[in-house]
Amino acid sequence: MTLLPRPLRGRAALAIGAVAALTLGAVAVSPAVTAAAATGCAVTYTASTWQGGFSANISIKNLGDPVNGWTLGFTFPDSGQKVVQGWSATYSQTGAAVTARSMSYNGALGTNASATIGFNGSWTGANPAPTSFTLNGVTCTGSTTPGPTPTVTPTVTPPTDGTPVGINGQLHVCGVNLCNQYNRPIQLRGMSTHGLQWFAKCYNAASLDALAGDWKADLLRISMYVQEDGYETNPPAFTAQVNNLVDMAEARGLYALIDFHTLTPGDPMYNLDRAKTFFAAVAARNAAKKNVIYEITNEPNGVSWSTIKSYAEQVIPVIRAHDPDAVVVVGTRGWSSLGVSDGGNESEVVNNPVNAANIMYTFHFYAASHTDTYRAALTRAATRIPMFVTEFGTVTYTGGGTVDLGSTTTWLNLLDQYKISYANWTYSDADESSAAFKPGTCNGGTYAGTAVLTQSGVYMRDRIRTPDNFPTG
Ligand code: IDC
């Protein structure tokens, strides 16, 4: 086989022929393109071609302003040439027109940065070399077109109210980070509810005022158990309860992490139909809100990563169909330990990521039980894939026992260092040492201050209420 460089230009785009659509892979979010951005791109296409088949590599260089998420478009000579299997992008083809959308890990392209993608194809008729490459709709000519003179119509409204959502707006994943509307990495710090079926009384105007105002938290994780008298017993009521908490968080400028709290059974597929029903409802209802993040399965256990990945690739499109731009967080093997609790490690995810854009992966720890091996895995993962600690405890994995502030401090320093967002288990008055409030607190009306807090609660409040670092430029 020889590698033949192909001409990039000089061939007119032909009319689009048959409309049989071939869609490979999952739906990806559309790229964000800044209105006033300078644009430009260069594409190098190389292929080896044989009778009936070809294998192509495409190097895409962004000559314009940085982009976060891209779509490469190109056109085959006619519809006799087909993308069969692609890599490093999500491909779709209609007639002769092909689009390749970036993955979560290669969507961020700085000025002069490149991404390499490829595909195997089949062909009949014309030589399969494509033409008319575009990046985010702009023809790749190898030179730059300056953006319009800044008469400045900002696409982003500057912060007005100083709350976490007011400042950061709609979030997205950029590289391995959670990024704000200024495309800058941020860390969200907050608290998880306990099971809504047991502790609903703890979530009211006064307690959420305390979380936003006294704790100065950024995030409320809404933990909706599916079993254990949870969602499965009354889907409409639990859906409404979650939506109500989303609104209460929004009113206080807090992000809301909607946790589909699967635990036992550990196979998320057991709840696949429930997940589709639930997420279709909450995503449709909350699509216009900027404060919602979806956590599609809490702690898969006793199942392989490939099963979890398959679950994610079925649930994420349901969310995207209604709420295309929200971040989705995917649980990992071994109670969301990246596989460590089952003797594995992060490589199973790094080497076989979920086929979807704008997603993160879950890591959970309980500081008195999980120490160096777990920290090492998260540290390695943190530079490879986007991680979110959607739940952790200062205590043992039982939710009780010793409050290990030494280990907790080591953990939280690590999370701060990598800007990994977190939610602590729990913002409740459960009679267990992980709970932030003393038993009985939720029977009264006072949630602010330290008098109502446990040892864990005092520590977490101190830790969370330190100033945020939310870059705005
Ligand atoms: C625990 C609660 C406990 C409850 C139990 C029921 O703290 O009050 O009786 O669930 O299932 C997790 C789970 C989380 C657990 C927590 C502590 O996500 O549901 O909560 N934990 O065991 N993973 C590791 C620890």
Coordinates of C-alpha atoms and ligand atoms in Angstrom, one line a residue:
M1 CA 0.0 0.0 0.0
T2 CA 1.2 3.5 -0.7
L3 CA 0.2 6.6 1.0
L4 CA -0.9 9.0 -1.6
P5 CA -1.3 12.7 -0.8
R6 CA -4.5 14.0 -2.2
P7 CA -5.3 17.4 -3.5
L8 CA -7.2 19.5 -1.0
R9 CA -8.8 21.9 -3.4
G10 CA -9.5 22.5 -7.0
R11 CA -12.4 20.1 -7.3
A12 CA -15.9 21.5 -7.3
A13 CA -18.3 20.1 -4.8
L14 CA -20.9 18.0 -6.5
A15 CA -24.5 17.9 -6.0
I16 CA -25.7 15.8 -3.1
G17 CA -27.0 12.6 -4.5
A18 CA -29.0 9.9 -2.7
V19 CA -30.2 10.9 0.7
A20 CA -29.7 7.5 2.5
A21 CA -28.1 8.7 5.7
L22 CA -25.5 6.6 7.4
T23 CA -24.9 7.6 11.0
L24 CA -22.0 6.1 12.8
G25 CA -21.7 6.6 16.5
A26 CA -23.7 8.8 18.9
V27 CA -25.0 12.3 18.7
A28 CA -22.5 15.0 19.5
V29 CA -23.2 18.5 20.7
S30 CA -22.8 21.3 18.2
P31 CA -19.7 23.3 18.5
A32 CA -19.7 26.7 20.2
V33 CA -18.4 29.3 17.8
T34 CA -17.8 32.8 19.0
A35 CA -19.4 35.4 16.7
A36 CA -16.4 37.7 16.4
A37 CA -13.8 34.9 16.2
A38 CA -11.0 34.9 13.6
T39 CA -11.4 31.7 11.6
G40 CA -9.2 29.6 9.4
C41 CA -8.0 26.1 9.0
A42 CA -5.7 23.8 7.0
V43 CA -6.4 20.2 6.3
T44 CA -4.0 17.5 5.2
Y45 CA -5.7 14.5 3.8
T46 CA -3.7 11.3 3.1
A47 CA -5.2 7.9 2.1
S48 CA -4.3 4.5 0.9
T49 CA -6.7 3.3 -1.8
W50 CA -7.3 -0.1 -3.2
Q51 CA -10.1 -1.5 -5.4
G52 CA -13.3 -0.9 -3.5
G53 CA -11.7 0.3 -0.3
F54 CA -9.6 3.0 1.2
S55 CA -8.2 4.2 4.5
A56 CA -7.9 7.9 5.2
N57 CA -6.1 10.1 7.7
I58 CA -7.1 13.7 8.1
S59 CA -5.0 16.3 10.0
I60 CA -7.0 19.4 10.9
K61 CA -5.1 22.5 11.9
N62 CA -7.0 25.4 13.5
L63 CA -5.5 28.7 12.2
G64 CA -8.1 30.9 13.8
D65 CA -9.1 31.6 17.4
P66 CA -9.4 28.7 19.8
V67 CA -12.5 26.6 19.3
N68 CA -14.1 24.3 21.8
G69 CA -15.7 21.6 19.8
W70 CA -15.5 21.4 16.0
T71 CA -17.2 19.9 13.1
L72 CA -15.2 19.0 10.0
G73 CA -17.2 18.9 6.8
F74 CA -16.1 17.5 3.4
T75 CA -17.6 16.2 0.2
F76 CA -16.9 13.1 -1.8
P77 CA -17.0 13.2 -5.6
D78 CA -20.4 11.5 -5.5
S79 CA -22.4 9.2 -3.2
G80 CA -20.4 6.1 -4.3
Q81 CA -17.8 6.7 -1.6
K82 CA -18.8 5.8 2.0
V83 CA -17.3 6.3 5.4
V84 CA -17.6 2.8 6.9
Q85 CA -15.8 3.1 10.2
G86 CA -14.2 6.2 11.7
W87 CA -12.0 7.0 14.6
S88 CA -11.3 10.1 16.8
A89 CA -14.5 11.8 15.6
T90 CA -18.2 11.0 15.2
Y91 CA -19.1 10.6 11.6
S92 CA -22.3 11.0 9.6
Q93 CA -22.9 11.0 5.9
T94 CA -25.7 12.1 3.7
G95 CA -25.2 11.5 0.0
A96 CA -21.7 12.7 -0.8
A97 CA -21.5 15.1 2.2
V98 CA -19.7 14.0 5.4
T99 CA -19.4 15.6 8.8
A100 CA -17.0 14.5 11.5
R101 CA -17.7 15.9 14.9
S102 CA -15.0 16.2 17.6
M103 CA -14.9 13.9 20.6
S104 CA -14.8 15.2 24.2
Y105 CA -11.0 14.7 24.3
N106 CA -10.1 16.4 21.1
G107 CA -12.7 19.2 20.7
A108 CA -10.6 21.9 22.2
L109 CA -8.2 23.3 19.6
G110 CA -6.1 26.3 20.3
T111 CA -4.7 28.5 17.6
N112 CA -2.4 26.5 15.4
A113 CA -3.3 23.3 17.3
S114 CA -4.1 20.2 15.3
A115 CA -6.3 17.1 15.7
T116 CA -5.9 13.9 13.6
I117 CA -8.8 11.8 12.8
G118 CA -9.4 9.0 10.3
F119 CA -11.7 6.5 8.8
N120 CA -12.0 3.4 6.6
G121 CA -14.2 3.7 3.6
S122 CA -15.6 1.9 0.6
W123 CA -15.9 3.2 -2.9
T124 CA -17.3 2.7 -6.3
G125 CA -17.2 5.1 -9.3
A126 CA -15.0 8.1 -8.8
N127 CA -11.7 8.2 -6.9
P128 CA -12.6 8.6 -3.3
A129 CA -10.6 11.8 -2.5
P130 CA -12.9 14.3 -0.9
T131 CA -12.8 18.1 -1.4
S132 CA -14.2 21.2 0.2
F133 CA -13.1 20.8 3.7
T134 CA -14.8 23.1 6.2
L135 CA -14.1 23.6 10.0
N136 CA -17.2 24.8 11.9
G137 CA -18.6 25.9 8.6
V138 CA -15.6 27.9 7.4
T139 CA -13.8 26.7 4.3
C140 CA -10.3 25.5 5.0
T141 CA -8.1 27.5 2.7
G142 CA -4.9 27.3 4.7
S143 CA -5.2 31.0 5.6
T144 CA -7.0 33.0 8.2
T145 CA -10.0 35.3 7.8
P146 CA -10.1 37.9 10.6
G147 CA -13.3 38.2 12.5
P148 CA -15.5 41.2 12.1
T149 CA -14.3 44.5 13.6
P150 CA -15.4 44.4 17.2
T151 CA -18.6 46.4 17.3
V152 CA -18.9 44.0 20.2
T153 CA -22.1 42.2 20.5
P154 CA -21.0 39.9 23.3
T155 CA -22.4 36.4 23.0
V156 CA -22.1 36.1 26.8
T157 CA -23.8 38.4 29.3
P158 CA -21.3 39.5 31.9
P159 CA -22.0 38.4 35.5
T160 CA -24.6 40.5 37.2
D161 CA -25.4 38.8 40.4
G162 CA -22.1 37.2 41.6
T163 CA -23.6 33.8 42.2
P164 CA -21.8 30.7 40.9
V165 CA -24.3 30.3 38.0
G166 CA -24.5 34.1 37.5
I167 CA -20.7 34.2 37.0
N168 CA -20.1 30.9 35.2
G169 CA -23.3 30.4 33.1
Q170 CA -23.7 27.3 31.0
L171 CA -20.9 24.9 31.7
H172 CA -19.1 22.6 29.2
V173 CA -16.2 20.2 29.2
C174 CA -13.0 21.6 27.7
G175 CA -10.1 19.2 27.6
V176 CA -10.1 17.4 30.9
N177 CA -11.8 20.3 32.8
L178 CA -15.2 21.6 33.5
C179 CA -15.2 25.1 31.9
N180 CA -17.4 28.1 32.3
Q181 CA -18.9 30.5 29.7
Y182 CA -15.6 32.2 29.3
N183 CA -14.1 28.8 28.4
R184 CA -12.0 28.8 31.5
P185 CA -11.6 25.8 33.9
I186 CA -13.5 25.9 37.1
Q187 CA -14.0 23.8 40.2
L188 CA -17.5 23.5 41.8
R189 CA -17.7 22.6 45.5
G190 CA -20.8 21.6 47.2
M191 CA -22.9 19.1 49.0
S192 CA -25.0 16.1 48.2
T193 CA -28.5 15.5 49.5
H194 CA -29.2 12.3 51.3
G195 CA -31.8 10.0 49.7
L196 CA -34.8 12.2 48.9
Q197 CA -37.2 9.4 49.9
W198 CA -35.9 9.7 53.5
F199 CA -34.7 13.2 54.0
A200 CA -37.0 15.5 52.0
K201 CA -37.6 17.6 55.1
C202 CA -33.9 18.7 55.0
Y203 CA -34.4 20.5 51.6
N204 CA -36.3 23.7 52.0
A205 CA -35.9 27.4 51.6
A206 CA -33.9 27.9 54.9
S207 CA -31.5 25.0 54.3
L208 CA -30.8 26.0 50.7
D209 CA -30.4 29.6 51.8
A210 CA -27.8 28.3 54.2
L211 CA -26.0 26.3 51.6
A212 CA -25.8 29.2 49.2
G213 CA -25.3 32.1 51.6
D214 CA -23.6 30.7 54.7
W215 CA -21.7 27.8 53.2
K216 CA -21.1 29.7 49.9
A217 CA -21.4 26.5 48.0
D218 CA -21.6 26.2 44.2
L219 CA -23.4 23.0 43.8
L220 CA -26.3 20.9 45.1
R221 CA -26.3 17.2 44.2
I222 CA -29.8 16.0 44.1
S223 CA -29.6 12.3 45.1
M224 CA -32.6 10.5 43.8
Y225 CA -32.4 6.8 44.8
V226 CA -34.0 4.5 42.2
Q227 CA -34.5 1.5 44.5
E228 CA -34.9 1.4 48.3
D229 CA -38.3 3.1 48.2
G230 CA -37.1 5.7 45.7
Y231 CA -38.0 6.6 42.1
E232 CA -39.3 3.2 41.0
T233 CA -42.1 3.4 43.6
N234 CA -43.6 6.7 42.1
P235 CA -41.8 8.1 39.1
P236 CA -44.0 11.2 38.6
A237 CA -43.6 12.3 42.3
F238 CA -39.8 11.8 42.4
T239 CA -39.4 13.6 39.0
A240 CA -41.4 16.5 40.3
Q241 CA -39.4 16.6 43.6
V242 CA -36.1 16.7 41.6
N243 CA -37.4 19.4 39.3
N244 CA -38.5 21.4 42.3
L245 CA -35.0 21.2 43.8
V246 CA -33.5 22.2 40.5
D247 CA -35.6 25.4 40.7
M248 CA -34.7 26.1 44.3
A249 CA -31.0 25.7 43.4
E250 CA -31.4 27.9 40.4
A251 CA -33.1 30.6 42.4
R252 CA -30.0 30.8 44.6
G253 CA -27.5 30.6 41.7
L254 CA -26.4 27.1 42.6
Y255 CA -25.6 24.3 40.0
A256 CA -27.8 21.3 40.4
L257 CA -26.4 17.8 39.8
I258 CA -29.3 15.4 39.1
D259 CA -28.1 12.1 40.5
F260 CA -29.9 9.0 39.2
H261 CA -28.8 7.2 42.4
T262 CA -28.5 3.6 41.3
L263 CA -26.7 1.4 43.9
T264 CA -28.4 -2.0 44.4
P265 CA -28.6 -3.7 42.0
G266 CA -25.3 -2.4 40.7
D267 CA -25.9 -3.1 37.0
P268 CA -27.2 0.1 35.5
M269 CA -28.9 -1.8 32.7
Y270 CA -31.4 -3.0 35.3
N271 CA -32.7 0.6 35.4
L272 CA -32.2 1.4 31.7
D273 CA -35.8 1.9 30.8
R274 CA -36.4 3.9 34.0
A275 CA -33.3 6.1 33.2
K276 CA -34.6 6.8 29.7
T277 CA -38.0 7.8 31.0
F278 CA -36.6 9.9 33.9
F279 CA -33.9 11.7 31.9
A280 CA -36.3 12.4 29.0
A281 CA -38.6 14.1 31.4
V282 CA -36.0 16.1 33.4
A283 CA -33.9 17.1 30.3
A284 CA -37.0 18.4 28.5
R285 CA -38.3 20.3 31.5
N286 CA -34.9 21.8 32.4
A287 CA -33.3 22.3 28.9
A288 CA -33.3 26.1 29.0
K289 CA -31.7 26.3 32.4
K290 CA -28.0 26.9 32.8
N291 CA -27.6 25.2 36.2
V292 CA -28.3 21.6 35.4
I293 CA -25.7 18.7 35.2
Y294 CA -26.9 15.1 34.7
E295 CA -25.3 12.2 36.6
I296 CA -26.7 9.2 34.8
T297 CA -25.7 6.4 37.2
N298 CA -24.4 6.7 40.8
E299 CA -22.3 3.7 41.5
P300 CA -22.2 0.8 39.1
N301 CA -20.9 -2.3 40.8
G302 CA -20.6 -6.0 39.8
V303 CA -20.6 -5.0 36.1
S304 CA -18.0 -4.5 33.4
W305 CA -16.9 -1.1 32.1
S306 CA -18.3 -2.1 28.7
T307 CA -21.7 -2.6 30.2
I308 CA -21.6 0.8 31.8
K309 CA -20.4 2.4 28.6
S310 CA -23.2 0.7 26.7
Y311 CA -25.7 2.1 29.2
A312 CA -24.2 5.6 28.9
E313 CA -24.4 5.4 25.1
Q314 CA -28.1 4.7 25.3
V315 CA -29.0 7.2 28.0
I316 CA -26.9 10.2 26.8
P317 CA -28.7 10.5 23.4
V318 CA -32.0 10.7 25.3
I319 CA -30.7 13.6 27.3
R320 CA -29.1 15.3 24.2
A321 CA -32.3 15.1 22.3
H322 CA -33.9 17.4 24.7
D323 CA -31.0 19.3 26.3
P324 CA -28.1 19.3 23.8
D325 CA -25.6 21.4 25.7
A326 CA -25.6 20.1 29.3
V327 CA -22.7 18.3 30.8
V328 CA -23.3 14.6 31.6
V329 CA -21.4 12.6 34.2
V330 CA -20.9 8.9 33.8
G331 CA -20.4 6.5 36.7
T332 CA -17.4 4.1 36.6
R333 CA -16.8 0.5 37.5
G334 CA -16.5 -0.6 41.2
W335 CA -18.8 1.9 42.9
S336 CA -17.4 4.7 40.7
S337 CA -13.8 4.0 41.7
L338 CA -12.6 3.9 38.1
G339 CA -12.4 0.1 38.7
V340 CA -10.0 0.3 41.6
S341 CA -12.3 -1.3 44.1
D342 CA -12.6 -4.3 41.7
G343 CA -8.8 -4.5 41.2
G344 CA -8.8 -2.5 38.0
N345 CA -7.7 1.0 37.2
E346 CA -8.5 4.0 35.1
S347 CA -7.0 2.6 31.9
E348 CA -10.2 0.8 31.0
V349 CA -11.9 4.1 30.6
V350 CA -9.0 6.0 29.2
N351 CA -8.6 3.4 26.5
N352 CA -12.3 2.9 25.8
P353 CA -14.1 6.2 26.5
V354 CA -17.8 6.7 26.1
N355 CA -18.6 7.7 22.5
A356 CA -20.2 11.1 23.3
A357 CA -19.1 14.7 23.6
N358 CA -19.3 17.0 26.7
I359 CA -19.1 14.3 29.3
M360 CA -17.2 13.6 32.4
Y361 CA -16.5 10.5 34.5
T362 CA -17.4 9.9 38.1
F363 CA -14.9 9.1 41.0
H364 CA -16.1 8.5 44.5
F365 CA -14.1 8.0 47.7
Y366 CA -14.6 7.7 51.4
A367 CA -11.6 9.2 53.1
A368 CA -11.3 6.8 56.0
S369 CA -11.4 3.8 53.7
H370 CA -9.8 4.9 50.5
T371 CA -6.4 6.3 50.4
D372 CA -3.2 6.1 48.4
T373 CA -4.1 3.6 45.7
Y374 CA -7.3 5.5 45.0
R375 CA -5.6 8.8 45.0
A376 CA -2.9 7.5 42.6
A377 CA -5.6 6.3 40.2
L378 CA -7.5 9.6 40.3
T379 CA -4.2 11.5 39.9
R380 CA -3.3 9.5 36.7
A381 CA -6.9 9.9 35.4
A382 CA -7.1 13.6 36.0
T383 CA -4.7 14.5 33.1
R384 CA -6.4 12.0 30.7
I385 CA -10.1 12.2 31.1
P386 CA -12.6 14.7 32.6
M387 CA -13.3 13.7 36.2
F388 CA -16.0 14.8 38.7
V389 CA -16.2 13.6 42.3
T390 CA -19.9 13.6 42.5
E391 CA -19.9 12.0 46.0
F392 CA -17.3 11.5 48.7
G393 CA -17.4 11.0 52.5
T394 CA -15.0 12.2 55.2
V395 CA -15.8 8.8 56.8
T396 CA -15.7 5.1 56.0
Y397 CA -17.5 3.7 53.0
T398 CA -20.4 2.7 55.2
G399 CA -21.3 6.4 55.6
G400 CA -20.4 6.1 59.3
G401 CA -17.4 5.5 61.5
T402 CA -14.3 7.6 62.0
V403 CA -14.2 11.1 60.5
D404 CA -10.7 11.1 58.9
L405 CA -9.9 14.7 58.5
G406 CA -6.3 14.0 57.7
S407 CA -7.2 11.9 54.7
T408 CA -10.0 14.2 53.7
T409 CA -7.6 17.1 53.6
T410 CA -5.1 15.2 51.5
W411 CA -8.0 14.3 49.1
L412 CA -9.5 17.8 48.9
N413 CA -6.1 19.4 48.3
L414 CA -5.7 17.0 45.4
L415 CA -9.1 17.9 44.0
D416 CA -8.3 21.6 44.3
Q417 CA -5.0 21.1 42.5
Y418 CA -6.7 19.6 39.5
K419 CA -9.8 21.7 39.7
I420 CA -11.9 18.6 40.2
S421 CA -15.5 19.4 41.2
Y422 CA -17.0 17.7 44.3
A423 CA -20.1 17.1 46.4
N424 CA -19.9 15.8 49.9
W425 CA -22.2 13.1 51.3
T426 CA -24.4 14.4 53.0
Y427 CA -26.3 17.7 53.5
S428 CA -28.6 16.0 55.9
D429 CA -29.2 15.2 59.6
A430 CA -29.0 11.4 59.2
D431 CA -27.8 9.7 62.3
E432 CA -24.4 8.8 60.8
S433 CA -21.0 10.5 60.9
S434 CA -21.0 11.5 57.2
A435 CA -24.0 13.8 57.8
A436 CA -23.3 17.5 58.1
F437 CA -26.1 18.3 60.5
K438 CA -26.7 16.9 64.0
P439 CA -29.6 14.6 64.2
G440 CA -32.9 16.5 64.6
T441 CA -31.6 19.6 62.8
C442 CA -34.1 19.2 60.0
N443 CA -37.0 19.3 62.4
G444 CA -36.2 22.9 63.2
G445 CA -35.6 26.0 61.0
T446 CA -32.0 26.8 61.6
Y447 CA -29.3 25.6 59.2
A448 CA -26.7 28.4 59.1
G449 CA -23.8 28.6 61.4
T450 CA -21.8 25.9 63.1
A451 CA -24.0 25.1 66.2
V452 CA -26.2 22.7 64.1
L453 CA -23.2 21.0 62.5
T454 CA -21.4 17.7 63.2
Q455 CA -17.6 17.3 63.1
S456 CA -17.8 16.5 59.4
G457 CA -20.2 19.4 58.8
V458 CA -17.9 22.0 60.5
Y459 CA -15.0 20.8 58.4
M460 CA -16.9 20.8 55.1
R461 CA -18.4 24.2 55.7
D462 CA -15.0 25.7 56.4
R463 CA -13.6 24.1 53.3
I464 CA -16.4 25.0 51.0
R465 CA -16.9 28.6 52.1
T466 CA -13.4 29.8 51.1
P467 CA -13.5 32.1 48.1
D468 CA -14.1 30.5 44.7
N469 CA -11.7 31.0 41.8
F470 CA -14.0 31.6 38.8
P471 CA -12.0 33.3 36.0
T472 CA -14.1 35.7 33.9
G473 CA -11.6 36.7 31.2
Ligands
IDC1 C1 -25.7 5.2 52.4 C2 -26.3 6.1 53.5 C3 -27.1 5.3 54.5 C4 -28.1 4.4 53.8 C5 -27.5 3.6 52.7 C6 -28.6 2.9 51.9 O1 -25.3 6.9 54.1 O2 -27.7 6.1 55.4 O3 -28.7 3.6 54.7 O4 -26.8 4.5 51.8 O5 -28.2 2.4 50.7 C7 -22.2 5.2 48.7 C8 -23.6 5.4 48.1 C9 -24.5 6.0 49.1 C10 -24.3 5.5 50.6 C11 -22.9 5.9 51.0 C12 -22.5 5.4 52.4 O6 -23.6 6.2 47.0 O7 -25.8 5.7 48.7 O8 -25.2 6.0 51.4 N1 -21.9 5.3 50.0 O9 -22.5 4.1 52.5 N2 -21.2 4.8 48.1 C13 -20.1 4.6 49.0 C14 -20.6 5.0 50.2

